[in-house]
Amino acid sequence: MTTLGTGPAGANGAELSVITPVYNESNNIEALLTRLVPVLERCAASFEIIFVDDGSTDDTLDCLRAAHHTDPRIRALSLSRNFGKEIAIAAGLDHAKGAAAIIIDADLQHPPELIETFVARWREGYKNVFAQRIDRTVYTPFRRILTQRFYKLFGSVGDIRLPEGAGDFRLLDARAVAALRAMREHARFSKGLYAWIGFKSIGVPFDVEARVHGVSKFSYRKLTHLALDGLMSFSTMPLKVWSYIGSATSLLALTLAAVYLTRTIILGVDVPGYASLIVSITFFSGIQLLSLGIIGEYIGRIFAEVKRRPLYLIEERVGIGSPVAADSLARIQTG
Ligand code: UDP
Ligand code: MG
């Protein structure tokens, strides 16, 4: 059972559970621990660091085993394949028994020193303390523009409001963790889920640092997929918009019909019109296929959810037991 509320320590004795998803990050682990461990020792009575190895193909898992051997507070879960960062975080949250959980990337783009401020805010009573990027210049201008456009679009069609510059780097009180644990959706857009759960939240500004080793694991294809998951999990606008487009085109068709009818009555039948016919047929076929495609995207996501497959499979546990028992929703809702 999770300890709910900001108690001094979680069920396994650790006050803080730090979750780090790792995918081929063997070069970064030592550097991260060198900076992270002293910070945690300064600001928490006790802690555990849960690395979630997201199907790495390098020697990440060996590094984690070695790290656990020298410091048993460092633990690891190894997933059976690469499930993606969002699912890796979900696996970590399922196993986080601390009175608060902290999510941090392994590549040191998230400065571990900020955790001290997170913990201070948590002790003041905040349950959802998120780092807020004020400078993203480490990412390419193209990625920054796309990110900006996405958040603008999400802001206008999404059902929830995402705080600007907030990502996965954050502290979540055990109650917020329990709420996230109850959400078993496969198309996970964590940033949306963090905002959806609410709780007393506060942002802590920071500058994203450059990656220490390696390159970003997010290709533009993965980022597009994540953006679509985000939009479709938190908005039905892409579905609804077709009724407006349909109404507008029907109205246009009726007006055209009236115009042509009047013209034919006055001027007689006019045979030419082949080009306009072809153009309008192809244009409207395109629109219809596009709307079907969007409906298909939603159906595909419904299909993925109704299969009710487990979110992830664990191949190996390093110093870590079974997940926290599913909290009853009633307990989360009533506190
Ligand atoms: N990551 C993961 N699974 C993936 C991709 C990334 O666990 O499929 C981890 C990665 O090891 C890192 C964090 O997620 O700790 C952030 O990834 P990355 O730095 O590549 O993303 P970016 O900073 O470019 O958004
Ligand atoms: Mg990174």
mmCIF file of N, CA, C and O in Angstrom, residues 116-127 129 202-204:
data_model
loop_
_atom_site.group_PDB
_atom_site.id
_atom_site.type_symbol
_atom_site.label_atom_id
_atom_site.label_comp_id
_atom_site.label_asym_id
_atom_site.label_seq_id
_atom_site.Cartn_x
_atom_site.Cartn_y
_atom_site.Cartn_z
ATOM 1 N N GLU A 116 16.209 19.842 -4.914
ATOM 2 C CA GLU A 116 16.147 20.458 -3.573
ATOM 3 C C GLU A 116 14.976 21.425 -3.485
ATOM 4 O O GLU A 116 14.241 21.448 -2.501
ATOM 5 N N THR A 117 14.786 22.220 -4.551
ATOM 6 C CA THR A 117 13.652 23.157 -4.576
ATOM 7 C C THR A 117 12.334 22.393 -4.646
ATOM 8 O O THR A 117 11.360 22.764 -3.994
ATOM 9 N N PHE A 118 12.310 21.305 -5.440
ATOM 10 C CA PHE A 118 11.088 20.477 -5.531
ATOM 11 C C PHE A 118 10.655 20.035 -4.132
ATOM 12 O O PHE A 118 9.503 20.165 -3.738
ATOM 13 N N VAL A 119 11.640 19.489 -3.398
ATOM 14 C CA VAL A 119 11.335 18.922 -2.083
ATOM 15 C C VAL A 119 10.856 20.019 -1.127
ATOM 16 O O VAL A 119 9.899 19.831 -0.371
ATOM 17 N N ALA A 120 11.505 21.192 -1.230
ATOM 18 C CA ALA A 120 11.090 22.309 -0.364
ATOM 19 C C ALA A 120 9.633 22.672 -0.646
ATOM 20 O O ALA A 120 8.835 22.868 0.276
ATOM 21 N N ARG A 121 9.275 22.742 -1.938
ATOM 22 C CA ARG A 121 7.884 23.072 -2.306
ATOM 23 C C ARG A 121 6.926 21.987 -1.815
ATOM 24 O O ARG A 121 5.817 22.264 -1.365
ATOM 25 N N TRP A 122 7.354 20.733 -1.925
ATOM 26 C CA TRP A 122 6.515 19.606 -1.478
ATOM 27 C C TRP A 122 6.254 19.701 0.023
ATOM 28 O O TRP A 122 5.142 19.531 0.493
ATOM 29 N N ARG A 123 7.316 20.067 0.750
ATOM 30 C CA ARG A 123 7.145 20.188 2.207
ATOM 31 C C ARG A 123 6.223 21.346 2.550
ATOM 32 O O ARG A 123 5.608 21.373 3.606
ATOM 33 N N GLU A 124 6.131 22.335 1.626
ATOM 34 C CA GLU A 124 5.177 23.440 1.852
ATOM 35 C C GLU A 124 3.747 23.004 1.571
ATOM 36 O O GLU A 124 2.808 23.744 1.824
ATOM 37 N N GLY A 125 3.573 21.821 0.968
ATOM 38 C CA GLY A 125 2.221 21.317 0.730
ATOM 39 C C GLY A 125 1.845 21.111 -0.731
ATOM 40 O O GLY A 125 0.732 20.686 -1.023
ATOM 41 N N TYR A 126 2.759 21.432 -1.663
ATOM 42 C CA TYR A 126 2.437 21.220 -3.082
ATOM 43 C C TYR A 126 2.581 19.733 -3.419
ATOM 44 O O TYR A 126 3.508 19.074 -2.964
ATOM 45 N N LYS A 127 1.629 19.230 -4.219
ATOM 46 C CA LYS A 127 1.661 17.798 -4.536
ATOM 47 C C LYS A 127 2.155 17.509 -5.945
ATOM 48 O O LYS A 127 2.402 16.368 -6.310
ATOM 49 N N VAL A 129 4.844 19.264 -8.278
ATOM 50 C CA VAL A 129 5.852 20.326 -8.447
ATOM 51 C C VAL A 129 6.607 20.058 -9.739
ATOM 52 O O VAL A 129 7.303 19.052 -9.852
ATOM 53 N N ILE A 202 2.755 23.637 -8.669
ATOM 54 C CA ILE A 202 3.585 24.848 -8.792
ATOM 55 C C ILE A 202 4.746 24.550 -9.738
ATOM 56 O O ILE A 202 5.245 23.425 -9.786
ATOM 57 N N GLY A 203 5.154 25.558 -10.515
ATOM 58 C CA GLY A 203 6.281 25.397 -11.436
ATOM 59 C C GLY A 203 7.561 25.951 -10.829
ATOM 60 O O GLY A 203 7.529 26.897 -10.055
ATOM 61 N N VAL A 204 8.680 25.316 -11.183
ATOM 62 C CA VAL A 204 9.991 25.798 -10.747
ATOM 63 C C VAL A 204 10.794 26.035 -12.029
ATOM 64 O O VAL A 204 11.073 25.090 -12.761
#
